[in-house]
Coordinates of C-alpha atoms in Angstrom, one line a residue:
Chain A
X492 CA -44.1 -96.6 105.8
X493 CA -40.8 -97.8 107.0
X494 CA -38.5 -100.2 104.6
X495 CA -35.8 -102.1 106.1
X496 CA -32.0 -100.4 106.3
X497 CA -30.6 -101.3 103.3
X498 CA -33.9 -100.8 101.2
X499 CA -34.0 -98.0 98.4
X500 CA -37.2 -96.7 98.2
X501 CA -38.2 -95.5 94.9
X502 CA -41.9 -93.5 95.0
X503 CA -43.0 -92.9 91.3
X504 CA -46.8 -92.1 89.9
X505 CA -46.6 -95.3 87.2
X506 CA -44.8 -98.1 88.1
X507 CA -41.0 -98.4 87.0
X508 CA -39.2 -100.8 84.9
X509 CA -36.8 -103.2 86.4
X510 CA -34.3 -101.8 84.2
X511 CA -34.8 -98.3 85.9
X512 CA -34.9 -99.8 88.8
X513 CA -31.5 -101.3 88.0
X514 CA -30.3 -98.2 86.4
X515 CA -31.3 -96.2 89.8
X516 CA -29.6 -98.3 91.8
X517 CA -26.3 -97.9 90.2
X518 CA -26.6 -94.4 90.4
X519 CA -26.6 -94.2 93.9
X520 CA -23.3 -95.8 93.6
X521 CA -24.3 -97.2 97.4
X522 CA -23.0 -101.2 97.7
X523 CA -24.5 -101.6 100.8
X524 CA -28.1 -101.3 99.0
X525 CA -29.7 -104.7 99.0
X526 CA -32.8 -104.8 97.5
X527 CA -35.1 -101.4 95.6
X528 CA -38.4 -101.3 96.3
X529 CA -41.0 -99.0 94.1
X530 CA -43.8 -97.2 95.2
X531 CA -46.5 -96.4 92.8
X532 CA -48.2 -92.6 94.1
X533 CA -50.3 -90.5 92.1
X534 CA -49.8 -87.6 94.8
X535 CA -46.7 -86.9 93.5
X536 CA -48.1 -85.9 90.2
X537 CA -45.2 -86.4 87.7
X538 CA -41.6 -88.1 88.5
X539 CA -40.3 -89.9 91.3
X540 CA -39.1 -89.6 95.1
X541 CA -35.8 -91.7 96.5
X542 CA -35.7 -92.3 99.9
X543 CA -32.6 -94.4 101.7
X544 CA -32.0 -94.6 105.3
X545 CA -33.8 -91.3 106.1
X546 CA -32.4 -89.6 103.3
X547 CA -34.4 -87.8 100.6
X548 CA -34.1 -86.8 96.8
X549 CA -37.7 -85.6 95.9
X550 CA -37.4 -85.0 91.9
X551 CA -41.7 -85.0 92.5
X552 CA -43.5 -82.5 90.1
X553 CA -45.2 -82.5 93.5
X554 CA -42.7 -80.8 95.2
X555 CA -41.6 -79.0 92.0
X556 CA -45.1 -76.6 92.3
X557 CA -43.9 -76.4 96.5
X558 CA -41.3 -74.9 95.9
X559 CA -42.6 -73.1 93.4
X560 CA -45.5 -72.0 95.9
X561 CA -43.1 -70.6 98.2
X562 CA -41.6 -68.3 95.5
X563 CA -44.5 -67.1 94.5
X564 CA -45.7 -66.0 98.1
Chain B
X1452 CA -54.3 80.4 183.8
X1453 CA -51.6 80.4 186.5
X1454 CA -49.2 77.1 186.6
X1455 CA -48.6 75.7 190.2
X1456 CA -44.8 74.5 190.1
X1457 CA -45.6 72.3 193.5
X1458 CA -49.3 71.2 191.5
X1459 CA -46.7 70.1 188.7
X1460 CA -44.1 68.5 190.7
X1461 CA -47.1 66.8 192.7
X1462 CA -48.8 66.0 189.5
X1463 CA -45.1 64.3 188.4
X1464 CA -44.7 62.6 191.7
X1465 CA -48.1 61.3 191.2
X1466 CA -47.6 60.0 187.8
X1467 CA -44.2 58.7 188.6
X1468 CA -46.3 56.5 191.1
X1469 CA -48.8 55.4 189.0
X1470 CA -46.5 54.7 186.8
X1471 CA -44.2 52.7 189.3
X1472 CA -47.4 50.2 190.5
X1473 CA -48.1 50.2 187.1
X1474 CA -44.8 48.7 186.3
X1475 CA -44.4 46.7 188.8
X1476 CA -48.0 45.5 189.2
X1477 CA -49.4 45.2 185.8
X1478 CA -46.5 45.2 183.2
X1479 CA -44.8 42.7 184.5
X1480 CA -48.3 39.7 184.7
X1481 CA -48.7 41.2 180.9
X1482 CA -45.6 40.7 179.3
X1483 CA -45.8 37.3 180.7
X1484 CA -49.4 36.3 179.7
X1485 CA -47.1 38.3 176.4
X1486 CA -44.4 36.0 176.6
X1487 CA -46.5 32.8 177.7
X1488 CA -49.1 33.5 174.2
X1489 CA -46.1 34.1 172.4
X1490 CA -44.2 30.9 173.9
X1491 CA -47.4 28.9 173.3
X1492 CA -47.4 30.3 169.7
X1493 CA -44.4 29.5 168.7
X1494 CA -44.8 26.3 170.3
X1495 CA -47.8 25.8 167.9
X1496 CA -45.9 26.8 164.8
X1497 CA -43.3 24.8 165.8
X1498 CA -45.9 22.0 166.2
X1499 CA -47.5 22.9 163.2
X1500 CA -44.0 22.6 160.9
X1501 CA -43.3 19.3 162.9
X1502 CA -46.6 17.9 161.6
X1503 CA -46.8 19.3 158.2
X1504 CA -43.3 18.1 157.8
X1505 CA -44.3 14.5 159.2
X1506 CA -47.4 14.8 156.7
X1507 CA -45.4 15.8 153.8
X1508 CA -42.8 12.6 154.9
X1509 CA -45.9 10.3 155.2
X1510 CA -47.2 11.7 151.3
X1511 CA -43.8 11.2 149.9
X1512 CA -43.6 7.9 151.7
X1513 CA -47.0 6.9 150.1
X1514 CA -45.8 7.8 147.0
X1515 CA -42.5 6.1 147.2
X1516 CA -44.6 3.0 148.3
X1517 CA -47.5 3.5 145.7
X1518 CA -44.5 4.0 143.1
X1519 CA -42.9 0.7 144.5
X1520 CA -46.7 -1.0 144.2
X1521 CA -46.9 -0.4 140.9
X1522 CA -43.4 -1.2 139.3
X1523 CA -44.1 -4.6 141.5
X1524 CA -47.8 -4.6 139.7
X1525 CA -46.2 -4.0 136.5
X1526 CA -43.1 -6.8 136.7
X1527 CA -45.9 -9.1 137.9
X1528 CA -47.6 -8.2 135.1
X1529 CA -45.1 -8.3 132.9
X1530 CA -43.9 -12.2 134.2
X1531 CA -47.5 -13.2 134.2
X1532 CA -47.7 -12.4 130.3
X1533 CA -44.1 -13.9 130.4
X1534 CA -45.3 -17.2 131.6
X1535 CA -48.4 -17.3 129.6
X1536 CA -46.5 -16.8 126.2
X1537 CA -44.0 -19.7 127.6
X1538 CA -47.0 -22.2 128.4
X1539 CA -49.5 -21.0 125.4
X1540 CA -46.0 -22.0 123.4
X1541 CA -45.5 -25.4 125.4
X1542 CA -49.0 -26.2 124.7
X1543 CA -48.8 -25.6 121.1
X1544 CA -45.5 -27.4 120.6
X1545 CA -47.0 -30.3 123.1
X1546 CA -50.4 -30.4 120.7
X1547 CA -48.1 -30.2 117.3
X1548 CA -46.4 -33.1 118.7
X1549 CA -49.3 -34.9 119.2
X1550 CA -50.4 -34.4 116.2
X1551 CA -47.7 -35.1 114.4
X1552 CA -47.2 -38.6 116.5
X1553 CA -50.7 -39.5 115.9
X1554 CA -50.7 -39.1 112.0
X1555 CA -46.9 -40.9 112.0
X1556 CA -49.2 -43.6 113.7
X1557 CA -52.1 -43.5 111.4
X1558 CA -49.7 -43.6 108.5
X1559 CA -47.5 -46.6 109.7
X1560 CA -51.3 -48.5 110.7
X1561 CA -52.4 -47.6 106.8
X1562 CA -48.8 -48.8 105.2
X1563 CA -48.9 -52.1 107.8
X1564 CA -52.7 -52.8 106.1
X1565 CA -51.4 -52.3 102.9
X1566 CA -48.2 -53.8 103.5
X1567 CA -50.4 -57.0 104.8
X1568 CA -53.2 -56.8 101.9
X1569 CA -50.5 -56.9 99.0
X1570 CA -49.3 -60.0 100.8
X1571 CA -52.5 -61.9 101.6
X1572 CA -53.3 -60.9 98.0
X1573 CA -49.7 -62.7 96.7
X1574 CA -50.4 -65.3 98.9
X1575 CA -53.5 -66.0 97.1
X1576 CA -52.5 -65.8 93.6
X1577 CA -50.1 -68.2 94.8
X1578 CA -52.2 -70.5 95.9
X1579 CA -54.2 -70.1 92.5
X1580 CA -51.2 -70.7 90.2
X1581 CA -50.0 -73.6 92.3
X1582 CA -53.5 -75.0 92.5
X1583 CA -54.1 -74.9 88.9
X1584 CA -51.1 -76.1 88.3
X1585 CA -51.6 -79.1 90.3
X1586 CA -55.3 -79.8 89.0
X1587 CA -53.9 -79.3 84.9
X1588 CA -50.4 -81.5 85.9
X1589 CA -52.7 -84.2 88.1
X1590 CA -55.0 -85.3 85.0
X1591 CA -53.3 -84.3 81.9
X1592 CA -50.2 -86.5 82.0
X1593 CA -50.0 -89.4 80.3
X1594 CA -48.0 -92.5 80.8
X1595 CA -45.8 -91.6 78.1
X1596 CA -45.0 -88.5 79.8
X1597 CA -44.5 -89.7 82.9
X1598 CA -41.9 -92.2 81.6
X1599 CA -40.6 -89.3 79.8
X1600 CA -39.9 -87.3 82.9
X1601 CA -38.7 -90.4 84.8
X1602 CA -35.8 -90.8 82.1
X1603 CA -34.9 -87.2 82.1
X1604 CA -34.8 -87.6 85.9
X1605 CA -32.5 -90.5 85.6
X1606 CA -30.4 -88.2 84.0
X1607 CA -30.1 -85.9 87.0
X1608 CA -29.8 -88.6 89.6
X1609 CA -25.8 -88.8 87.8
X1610 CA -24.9 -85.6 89.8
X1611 CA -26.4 -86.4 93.0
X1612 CA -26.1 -88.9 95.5
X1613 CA -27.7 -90.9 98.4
X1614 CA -24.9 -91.6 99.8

């Protein structure tokens, strides 16, 4: 599932707003950004997953319970 | 009865010849066979002492040597109980060891099974509480709450960056 260079991937399990979209993208504080592009995944259970050029911020409850996993063990 | 002086002096004459080839003829070939018996004797007692003297040399010899026999016998003896003692010790120091190794062993092989069990069993609790978790979080959320959590999470995204 590539996306082109300057595409912000945002993964979520319902499909975001615009506005959220908008609001995500100013976060990143990243001008080079040219278009966001949302994913709609029901693996990730709960939240969402950012992905831009490689990079990763997984706020998934999917990774949540992971990480939680590999406490537990 | 009338004494014949020339009957005596014949009768002295006579005797003194008698006497004469008796000294020359017959005293002389006695007292040798005398002196050769004696000689002989002596030579036997002499003989005699030489021998019983060897013997009693050769007895105290075989009692010197039996003596030294048994001191040897009894140092032998003595090491040979020496040297069993020593290896009767090694063997029960060797088999202590042994023991003591293989129940070390047998302990660190029961700890390592335990050691793995308690962790196979945490590994699958953990897989049971994350599973669960998954199937409750997976069906029970609804749209709401998902936009709930996405807002929240818009908060965090202010302290982190992409960039």
């Amino acid at each position: 599932m590539n996306t082109p260079h300057n595409t912000l991937l945002v993964e979520s399990v319902i499909p975001l707003t615009k506005d959220q979209l908008e609001q995500i993208k100013a976060l990143t504080r990243d001008k080079t950004i040219s278009q966001v592009e949302n994913r709609v995944m029901p693996d990730l259970i709960g939240g969402m997953r950012l992905s831009l050029r490689g990079k990763v911020i997984d706020l998934s409850l999917k990774s949540r319970i992971i990480n939680l996993r590999a406490k537990l063990a | 009865m009338d004494i014949s002086f020339p009957a005596i002096i014949f009768q002295a004459i006579n005797f003194g010849v008698v006497a004469f080839v008796i000294w020359k003829f017959l005293l002389g070939p006695i007292q040798k066979v005398l002196e050769e018996r004696s000689a002989r004797v002596e030579q036997g007692v002499k003989a005699a002492e030489a021998n019983l003297k060897k013997e009693q040399e050769m007895d105290k010899r075989v009692k010197q040597e039996l003596q030294a026999s048994r001191d040897e016998a009894r140092e032998v003896i003595a090491e040979s109980k020496k040297q069993a003692e020593k290896e009767a010790t090694a063997i029960l120091e060797k088999a202590r060891q042994q023991a003591k190794k293989s129940l070390e062993g047998e302990q660190r092989a029961f700890e390592a099974k335990m050691h793995k069990e308690a962790k196979d069993l945490e590994n699958k609790m953990a897989d049971l509480v994350t599973q669960a978790t998954k199937q409750v979080l997976a069906g029970s959320l609804t749209d709401a709450e998902q936009k709930k959590i996405i807002d929240s999470q818009l908060k965090q995204l202010k302290g982190m960056s992409l960039a």
